[in-house]
PDB file of C-alpha atoms in Angstrom:
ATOM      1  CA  UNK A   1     -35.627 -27.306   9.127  1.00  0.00           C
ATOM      2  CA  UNK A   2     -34.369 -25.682   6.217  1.00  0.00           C
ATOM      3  CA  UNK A   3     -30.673 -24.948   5.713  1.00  0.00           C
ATOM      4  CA  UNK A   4     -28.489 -23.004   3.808  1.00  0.00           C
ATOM      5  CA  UNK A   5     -25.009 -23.897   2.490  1.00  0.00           C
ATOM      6  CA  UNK A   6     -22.507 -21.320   1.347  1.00  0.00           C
ATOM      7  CA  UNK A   7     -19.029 -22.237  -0.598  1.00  0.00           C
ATOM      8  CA  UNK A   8     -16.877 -21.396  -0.148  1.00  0.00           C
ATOM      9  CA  UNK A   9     -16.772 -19.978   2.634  1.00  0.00           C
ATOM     10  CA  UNK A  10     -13.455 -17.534   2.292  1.00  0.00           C
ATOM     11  CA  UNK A  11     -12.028 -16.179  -1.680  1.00  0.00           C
ATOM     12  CA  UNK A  12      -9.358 -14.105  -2.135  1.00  0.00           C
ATOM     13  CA  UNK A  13      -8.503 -13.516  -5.820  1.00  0.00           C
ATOM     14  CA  UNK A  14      -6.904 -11.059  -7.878  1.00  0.00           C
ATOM     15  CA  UNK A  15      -8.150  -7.646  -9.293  1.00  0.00           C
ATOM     16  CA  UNK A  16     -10.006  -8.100 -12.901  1.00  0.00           C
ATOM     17  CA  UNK A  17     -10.528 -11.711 -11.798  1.00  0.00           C
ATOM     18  CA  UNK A  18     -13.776 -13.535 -11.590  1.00  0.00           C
ATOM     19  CA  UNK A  19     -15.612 -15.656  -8.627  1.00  0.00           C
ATOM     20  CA  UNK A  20     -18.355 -17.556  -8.106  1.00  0.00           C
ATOM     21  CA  UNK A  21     -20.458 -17.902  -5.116  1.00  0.00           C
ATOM     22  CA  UNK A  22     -22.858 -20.978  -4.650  1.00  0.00           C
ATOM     23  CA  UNK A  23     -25.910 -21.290  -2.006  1.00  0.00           C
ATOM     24  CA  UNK A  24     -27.506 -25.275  -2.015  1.00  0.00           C
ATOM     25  CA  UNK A  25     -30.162 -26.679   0.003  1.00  0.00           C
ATOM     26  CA  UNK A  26     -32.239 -29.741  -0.156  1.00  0.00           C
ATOM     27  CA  UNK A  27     -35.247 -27.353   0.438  1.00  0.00           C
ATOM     28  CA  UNK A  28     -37.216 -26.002  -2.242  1.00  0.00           C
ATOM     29  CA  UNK A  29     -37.448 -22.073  -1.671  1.00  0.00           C
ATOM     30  CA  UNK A  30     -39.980 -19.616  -2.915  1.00  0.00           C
ATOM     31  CA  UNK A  31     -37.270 -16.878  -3.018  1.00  0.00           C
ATOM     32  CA  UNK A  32     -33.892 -16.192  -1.989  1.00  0.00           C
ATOM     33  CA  UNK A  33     -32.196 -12.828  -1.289  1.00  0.00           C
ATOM     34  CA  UNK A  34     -28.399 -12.184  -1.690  1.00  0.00           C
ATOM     35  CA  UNK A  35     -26.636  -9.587   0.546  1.00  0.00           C
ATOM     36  CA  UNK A  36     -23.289  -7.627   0.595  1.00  0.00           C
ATOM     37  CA  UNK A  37     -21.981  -7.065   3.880  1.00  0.00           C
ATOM     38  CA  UNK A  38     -19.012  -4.514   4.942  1.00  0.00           C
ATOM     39  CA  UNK A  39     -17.298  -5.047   8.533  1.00  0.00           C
ATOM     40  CA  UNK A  40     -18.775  -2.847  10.784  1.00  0.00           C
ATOM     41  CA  UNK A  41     -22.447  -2.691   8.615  1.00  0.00           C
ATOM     42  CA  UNK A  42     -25.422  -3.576   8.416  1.00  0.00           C
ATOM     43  CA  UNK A  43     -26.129  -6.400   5.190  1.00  0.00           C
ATOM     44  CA  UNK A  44     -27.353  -4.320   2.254  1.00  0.00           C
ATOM     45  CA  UNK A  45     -29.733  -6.120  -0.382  1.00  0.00           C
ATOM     46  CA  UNK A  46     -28.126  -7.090  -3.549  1.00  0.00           C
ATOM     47  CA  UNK A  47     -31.312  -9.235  -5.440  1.00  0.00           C
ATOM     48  CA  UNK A  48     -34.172 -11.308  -4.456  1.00  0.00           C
ATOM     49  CA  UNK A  49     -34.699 -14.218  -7.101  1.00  0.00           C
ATOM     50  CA  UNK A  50     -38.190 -15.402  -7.491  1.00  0.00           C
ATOM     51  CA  UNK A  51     -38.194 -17.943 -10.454  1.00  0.00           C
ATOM     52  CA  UNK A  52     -36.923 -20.922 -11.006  1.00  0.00           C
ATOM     53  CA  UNK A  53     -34.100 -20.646 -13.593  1.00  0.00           C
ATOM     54  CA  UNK A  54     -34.225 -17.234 -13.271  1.00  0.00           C
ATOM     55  CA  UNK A  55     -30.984 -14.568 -14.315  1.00  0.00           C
ATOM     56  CA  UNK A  56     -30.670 -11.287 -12.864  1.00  0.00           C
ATOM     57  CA  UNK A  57     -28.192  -8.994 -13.214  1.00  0.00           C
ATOM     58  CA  UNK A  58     -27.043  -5.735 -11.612  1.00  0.00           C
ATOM     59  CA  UNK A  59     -23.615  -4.266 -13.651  1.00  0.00           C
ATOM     60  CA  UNK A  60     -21.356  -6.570 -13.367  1.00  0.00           C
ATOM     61  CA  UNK A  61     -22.863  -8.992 -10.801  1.00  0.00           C
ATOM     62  CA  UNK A  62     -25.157 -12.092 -12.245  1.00  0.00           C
ATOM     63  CA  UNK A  63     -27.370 -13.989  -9.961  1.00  0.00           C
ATOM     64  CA  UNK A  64     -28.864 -17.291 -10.968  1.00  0.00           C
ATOM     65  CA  UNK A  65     -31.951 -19.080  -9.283  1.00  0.00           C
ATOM     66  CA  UNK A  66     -31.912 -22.746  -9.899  1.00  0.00           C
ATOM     67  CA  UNK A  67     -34.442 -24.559 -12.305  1.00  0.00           C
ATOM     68  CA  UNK A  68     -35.907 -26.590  -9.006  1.00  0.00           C
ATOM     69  CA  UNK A  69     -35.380 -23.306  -6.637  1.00  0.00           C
ATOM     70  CA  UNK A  70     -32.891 -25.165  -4.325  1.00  0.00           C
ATOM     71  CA  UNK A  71     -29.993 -23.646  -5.025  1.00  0.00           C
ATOM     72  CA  UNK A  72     -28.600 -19.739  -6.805  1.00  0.00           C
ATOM     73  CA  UNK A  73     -25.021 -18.810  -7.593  1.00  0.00           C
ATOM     74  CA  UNK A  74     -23.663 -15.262  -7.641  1.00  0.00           C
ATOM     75  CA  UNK A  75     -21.153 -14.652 -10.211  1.00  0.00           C
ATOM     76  CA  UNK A  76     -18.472 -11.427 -10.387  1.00  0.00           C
ATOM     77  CA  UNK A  77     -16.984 -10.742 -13.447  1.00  0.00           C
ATOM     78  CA  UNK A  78     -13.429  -8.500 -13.048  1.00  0.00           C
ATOM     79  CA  UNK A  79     -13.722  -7.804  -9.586  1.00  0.00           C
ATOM     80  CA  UNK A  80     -12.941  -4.834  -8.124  1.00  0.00           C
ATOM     81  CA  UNK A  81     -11.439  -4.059  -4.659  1.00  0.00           C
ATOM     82  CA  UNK A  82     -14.487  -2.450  -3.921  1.00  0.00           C
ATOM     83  CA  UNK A  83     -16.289  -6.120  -4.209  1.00  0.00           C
ATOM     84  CA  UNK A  84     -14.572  -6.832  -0.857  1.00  0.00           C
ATOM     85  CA  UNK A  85     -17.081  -7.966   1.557  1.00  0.00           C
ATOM     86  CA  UNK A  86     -19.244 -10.606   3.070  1.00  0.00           C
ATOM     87  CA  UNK A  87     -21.855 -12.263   0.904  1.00  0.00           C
ATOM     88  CA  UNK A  88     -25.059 -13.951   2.038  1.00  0.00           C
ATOM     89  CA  UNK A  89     -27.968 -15.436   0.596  1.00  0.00           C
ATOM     90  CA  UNK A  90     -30.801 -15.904   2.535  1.00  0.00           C
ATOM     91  CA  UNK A  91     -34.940 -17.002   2.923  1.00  0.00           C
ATOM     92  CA  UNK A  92     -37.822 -15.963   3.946  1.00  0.00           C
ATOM     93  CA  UNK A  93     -39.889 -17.923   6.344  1.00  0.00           C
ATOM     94  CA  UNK A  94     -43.048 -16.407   7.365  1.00  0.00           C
ATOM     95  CA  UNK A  95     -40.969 -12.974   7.178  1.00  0.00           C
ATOM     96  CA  UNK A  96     -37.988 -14.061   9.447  1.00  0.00           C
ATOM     97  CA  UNK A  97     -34.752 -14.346   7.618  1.00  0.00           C
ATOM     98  CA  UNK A  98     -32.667 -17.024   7.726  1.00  0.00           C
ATOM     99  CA  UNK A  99     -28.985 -16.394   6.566  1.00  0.00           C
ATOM    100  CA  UNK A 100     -26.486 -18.936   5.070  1.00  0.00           C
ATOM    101  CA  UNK A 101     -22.816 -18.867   6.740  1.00  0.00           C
ATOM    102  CA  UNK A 102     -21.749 -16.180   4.244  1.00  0.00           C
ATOM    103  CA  UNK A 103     -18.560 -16.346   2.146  1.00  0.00           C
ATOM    104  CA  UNK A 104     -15.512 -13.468   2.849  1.00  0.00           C
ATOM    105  CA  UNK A 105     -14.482 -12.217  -0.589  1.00  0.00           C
ATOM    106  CA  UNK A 106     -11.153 -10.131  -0.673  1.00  0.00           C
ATOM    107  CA  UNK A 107     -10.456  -8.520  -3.691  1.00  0.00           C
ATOM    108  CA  UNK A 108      -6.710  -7.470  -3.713  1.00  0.00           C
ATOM    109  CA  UNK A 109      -5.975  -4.330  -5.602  1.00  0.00           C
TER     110      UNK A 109
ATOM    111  CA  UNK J   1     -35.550   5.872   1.296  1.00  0.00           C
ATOM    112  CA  UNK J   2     -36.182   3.259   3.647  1.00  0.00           C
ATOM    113  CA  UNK J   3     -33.328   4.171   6.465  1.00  0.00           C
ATOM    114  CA  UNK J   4     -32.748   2.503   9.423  1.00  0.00           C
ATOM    115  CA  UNK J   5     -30.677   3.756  12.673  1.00  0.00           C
ATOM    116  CA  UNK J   6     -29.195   2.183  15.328  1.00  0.00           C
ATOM    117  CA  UNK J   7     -27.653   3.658  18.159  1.00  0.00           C
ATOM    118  CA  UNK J   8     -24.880   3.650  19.498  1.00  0.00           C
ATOM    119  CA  UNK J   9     -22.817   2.510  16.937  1.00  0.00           C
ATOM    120  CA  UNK J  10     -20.194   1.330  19.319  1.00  0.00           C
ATOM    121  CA  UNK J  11     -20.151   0.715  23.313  1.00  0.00           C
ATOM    122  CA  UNK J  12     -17.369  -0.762  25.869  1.00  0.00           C
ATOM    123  CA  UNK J  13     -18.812  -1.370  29.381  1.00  0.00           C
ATOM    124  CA  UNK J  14     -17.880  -3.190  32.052  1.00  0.00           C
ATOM    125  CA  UNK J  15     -19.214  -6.684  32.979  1.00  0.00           C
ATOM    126  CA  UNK J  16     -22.929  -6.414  35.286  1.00  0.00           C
ATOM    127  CA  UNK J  17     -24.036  -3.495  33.502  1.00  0.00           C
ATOM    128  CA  UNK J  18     -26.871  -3.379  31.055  1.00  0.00           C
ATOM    129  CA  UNK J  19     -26.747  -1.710  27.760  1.00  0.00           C
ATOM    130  CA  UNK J  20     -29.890  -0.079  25.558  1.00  0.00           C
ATOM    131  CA  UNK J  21     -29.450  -0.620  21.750  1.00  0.00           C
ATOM    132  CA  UNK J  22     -32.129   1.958  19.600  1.00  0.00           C
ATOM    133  CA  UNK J  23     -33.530   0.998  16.125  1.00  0.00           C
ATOM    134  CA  UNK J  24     -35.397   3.571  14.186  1.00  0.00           C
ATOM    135  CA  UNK J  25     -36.854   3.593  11.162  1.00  0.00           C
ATOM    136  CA  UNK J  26     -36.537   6.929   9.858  1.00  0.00           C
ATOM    137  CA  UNK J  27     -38.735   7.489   6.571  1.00  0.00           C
ATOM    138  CA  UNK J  28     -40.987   4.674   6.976  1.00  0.00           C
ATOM    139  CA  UNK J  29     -43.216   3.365  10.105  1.00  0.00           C
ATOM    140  CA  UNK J  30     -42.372  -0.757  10.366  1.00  0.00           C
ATOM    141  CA  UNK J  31     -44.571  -2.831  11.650  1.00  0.00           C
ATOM    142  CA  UNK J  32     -42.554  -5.621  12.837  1.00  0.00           C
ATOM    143  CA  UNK J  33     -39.172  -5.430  13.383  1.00  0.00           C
ATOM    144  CA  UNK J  34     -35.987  -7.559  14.174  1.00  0.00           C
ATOM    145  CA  UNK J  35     -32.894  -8.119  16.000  1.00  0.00           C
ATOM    146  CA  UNK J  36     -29.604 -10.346  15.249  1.00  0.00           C
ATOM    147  CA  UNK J  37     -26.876 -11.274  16.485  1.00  0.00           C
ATOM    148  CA  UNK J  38     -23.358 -11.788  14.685  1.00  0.00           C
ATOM    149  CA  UNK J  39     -20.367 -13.292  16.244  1.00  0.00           C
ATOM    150  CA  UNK J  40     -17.143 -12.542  14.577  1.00  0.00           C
ATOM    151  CA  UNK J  41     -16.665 -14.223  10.680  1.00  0.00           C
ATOM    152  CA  UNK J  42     -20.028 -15.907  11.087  1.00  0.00           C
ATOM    153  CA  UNK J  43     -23.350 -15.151   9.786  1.00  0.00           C
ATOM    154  CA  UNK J  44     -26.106 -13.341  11.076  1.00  0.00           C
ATOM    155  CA  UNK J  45     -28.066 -14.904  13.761  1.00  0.00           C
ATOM    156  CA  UNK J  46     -31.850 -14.481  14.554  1.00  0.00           C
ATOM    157  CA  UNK J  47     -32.973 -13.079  18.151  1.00  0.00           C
ATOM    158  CA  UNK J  48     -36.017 -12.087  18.221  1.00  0.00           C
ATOM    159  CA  UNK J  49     -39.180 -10.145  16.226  1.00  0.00           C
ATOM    160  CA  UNK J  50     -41.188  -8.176  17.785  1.00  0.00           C
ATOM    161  CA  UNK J  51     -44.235  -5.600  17.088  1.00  0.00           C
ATOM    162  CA  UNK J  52     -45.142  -2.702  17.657  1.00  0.00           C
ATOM    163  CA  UNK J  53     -47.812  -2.744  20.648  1.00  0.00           C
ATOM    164  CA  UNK J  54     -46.832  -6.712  21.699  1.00  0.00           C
ATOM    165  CA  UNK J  55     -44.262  -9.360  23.375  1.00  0.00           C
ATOM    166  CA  UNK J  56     -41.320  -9.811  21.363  1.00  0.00           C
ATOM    167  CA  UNK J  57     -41.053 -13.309  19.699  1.00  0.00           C
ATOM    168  CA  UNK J  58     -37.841 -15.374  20.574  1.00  0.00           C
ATOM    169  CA  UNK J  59     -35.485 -17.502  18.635  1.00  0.00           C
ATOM    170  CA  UNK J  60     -34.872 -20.624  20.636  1.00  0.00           C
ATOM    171  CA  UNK J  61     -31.942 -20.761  22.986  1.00  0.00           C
ATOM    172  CA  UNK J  62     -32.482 -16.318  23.464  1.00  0.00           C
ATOM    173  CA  UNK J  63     -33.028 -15.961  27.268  1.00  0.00           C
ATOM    174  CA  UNK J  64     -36.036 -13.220  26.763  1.00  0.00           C
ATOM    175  CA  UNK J  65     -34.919 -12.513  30.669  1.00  0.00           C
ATOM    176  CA  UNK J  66     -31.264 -11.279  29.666  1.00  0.00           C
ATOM    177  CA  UNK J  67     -32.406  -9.795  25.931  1.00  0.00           C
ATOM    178  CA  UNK J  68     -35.192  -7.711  26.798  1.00  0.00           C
ATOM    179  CA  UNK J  69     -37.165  -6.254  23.962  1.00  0.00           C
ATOM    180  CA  UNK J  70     -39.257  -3.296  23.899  1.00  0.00           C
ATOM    181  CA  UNK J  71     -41.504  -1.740  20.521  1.00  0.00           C
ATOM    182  CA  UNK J  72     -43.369   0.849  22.271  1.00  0.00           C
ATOM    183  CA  UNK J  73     -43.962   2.629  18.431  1.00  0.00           C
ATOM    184  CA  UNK J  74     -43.908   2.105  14.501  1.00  0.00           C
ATOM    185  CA  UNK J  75     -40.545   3.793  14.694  1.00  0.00           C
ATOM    186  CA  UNK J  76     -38.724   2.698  17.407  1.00  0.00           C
ATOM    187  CA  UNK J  77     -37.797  -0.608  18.637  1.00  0.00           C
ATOM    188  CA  UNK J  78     -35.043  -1.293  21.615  1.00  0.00           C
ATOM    189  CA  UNK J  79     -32.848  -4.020  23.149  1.00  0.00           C
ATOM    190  CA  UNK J  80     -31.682  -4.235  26.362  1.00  0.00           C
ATOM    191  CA  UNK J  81     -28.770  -6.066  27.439  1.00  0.00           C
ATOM    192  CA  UNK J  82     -29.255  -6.892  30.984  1.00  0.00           C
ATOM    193  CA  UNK J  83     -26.204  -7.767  33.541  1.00  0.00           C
ATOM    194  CA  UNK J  84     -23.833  -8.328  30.342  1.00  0.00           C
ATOM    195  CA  UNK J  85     -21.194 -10.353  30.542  1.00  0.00           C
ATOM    196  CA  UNK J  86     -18.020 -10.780  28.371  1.00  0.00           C
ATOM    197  CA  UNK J  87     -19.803 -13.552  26.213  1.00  0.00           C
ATOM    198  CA  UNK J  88     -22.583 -11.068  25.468  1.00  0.00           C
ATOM    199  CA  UNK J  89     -20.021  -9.190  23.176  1.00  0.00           C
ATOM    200  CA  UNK J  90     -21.322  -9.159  19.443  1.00  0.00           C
ATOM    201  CA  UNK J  91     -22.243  -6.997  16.928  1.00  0.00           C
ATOM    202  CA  UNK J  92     -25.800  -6.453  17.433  1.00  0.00           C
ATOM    203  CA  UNK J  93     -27.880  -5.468  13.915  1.00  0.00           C
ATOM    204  CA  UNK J  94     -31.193  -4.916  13.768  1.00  0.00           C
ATOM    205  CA  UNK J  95     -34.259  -4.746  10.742  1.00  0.00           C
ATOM    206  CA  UNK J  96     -37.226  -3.402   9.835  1.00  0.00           C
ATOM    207  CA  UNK J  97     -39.866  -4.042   7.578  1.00  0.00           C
ATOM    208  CA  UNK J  98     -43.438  -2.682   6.845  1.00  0.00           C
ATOM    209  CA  UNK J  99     -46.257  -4.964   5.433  1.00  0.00           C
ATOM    210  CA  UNK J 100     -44.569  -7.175   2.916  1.00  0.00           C
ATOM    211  CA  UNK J 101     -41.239  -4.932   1.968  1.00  0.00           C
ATOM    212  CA  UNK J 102     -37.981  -6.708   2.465  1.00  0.00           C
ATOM    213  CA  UNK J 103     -36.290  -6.010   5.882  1.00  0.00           C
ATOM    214  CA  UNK J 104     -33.791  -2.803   5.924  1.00  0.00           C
ATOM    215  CA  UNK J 105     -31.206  -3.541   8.506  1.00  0.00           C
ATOM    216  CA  UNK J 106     -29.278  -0.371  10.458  1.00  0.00           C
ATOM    217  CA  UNK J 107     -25.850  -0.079  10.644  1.00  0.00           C
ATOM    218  CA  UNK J 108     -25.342  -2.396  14.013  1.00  0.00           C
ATOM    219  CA  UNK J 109     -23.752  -2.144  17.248  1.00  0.00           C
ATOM    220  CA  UNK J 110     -20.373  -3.311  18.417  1.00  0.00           C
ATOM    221  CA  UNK J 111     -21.292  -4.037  21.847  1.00  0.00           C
ATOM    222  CA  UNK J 112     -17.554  -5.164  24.179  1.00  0.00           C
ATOM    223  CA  UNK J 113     -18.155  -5.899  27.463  1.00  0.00           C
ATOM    224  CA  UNK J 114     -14.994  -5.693  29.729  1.00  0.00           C
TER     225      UNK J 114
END
């Protein structure tokens, strides 16, 4: 069975501040998604990394897949009240997602 | 594009009832689609799949008896929540995908059962 870990799993930090947010597992995945979730929504669909060692970025979030595809990060730089959410990464198995625990980010203004 | 709807958004009933959830996918038909569960601060949990024309597919441990599934088109997928009871309360999102596109997920449902 392959699991996903997510640390931490709550992060309250300052405006303009940065945070990290780590997903391990001892399983190799061919791709893993990242998700931003707002109480009361649906997750939305932040990146899908494909490559080992790949980088993405989307403004002023960067997403890292690790070199032996067991493990990504998601990095904020000067977060923004509006950052304030739930974050999950997740897999795909034969199409069905499976999500990690999810880390609670507050950004206070 | 690529919008999903669920219906209602929100719903208090009282314990012994049973409760329809909608999903539509409103731009796009999807093949397959999904339903989850999420307790309070935890993560998203895995129900069921099912597709359009066929039995729903069950996570282990979903009673398919209580958490009954029905896909009758490419649009429109629906869960029913038979004889709920107070630990049936969630938020209830579900997904939907077409060939291999990544799942859009609707807005969920608050379901509170008194």
């Amino acid at each position: 069975t392959q699991l996903l870990e997510q640390s931490p799993q709550f992060l309250s930090i300052q405006e303009g501040e940065n945070l990290t947010v780590y997903c391990n597992s001892s399983s190799v995945f061919s791709s893993l998604q990242w998700y931003r979730q707002e109480p009361g929504e649906g997750p939305v669909l932040l990146v899908t990394v494909v490559t080992g060692g790949e980088v993405k970025k989307l403004k002023r979030l960067t997403f890292q897949f690790g070199d032996a595809r067991k493990d990504s990060s998601l990095h904020i730089t000067a977060a923004q009240p509006g950052d304030t959410g739930l974050y999950l990464c997740a897999f795909s198995n034969d199409y069905k997602l499976s999500f990690g625990a999810g880390t609670t980010v507050t950004v206070r203004a | 594009g690529a919008v999903v709807s669920q219906h209602p958004s929100w719903v208090i009933c009282k314990s012994g009832t049973s409760v329809k959830i909608e999903c539509r996918s409103l731009d796009f038909q999807a093949t397959t689609m999904f339903w989850y569960r999420q307790f309070p601060k935890q993560s998203l949990m895995l129900m069921a799949t099912s597709n359009e024309g066929s039995k729903a597919t069950y996570e282990q441990g979903v009673e398919k008896d209580k958490f009954l599934i029905n896909h009758a088109s490419l649009t429109l997928s629906t869960l029913t929540v038979t004889s709920a009871h107070p630990e049936d309360s969630s938020f209830y999102i579900c997904s939907a995908m077409t060939g291999n596109q990544p799942q859009h997920f609707g807005d969920g449902t608050r379901l509170s059962i008194l």
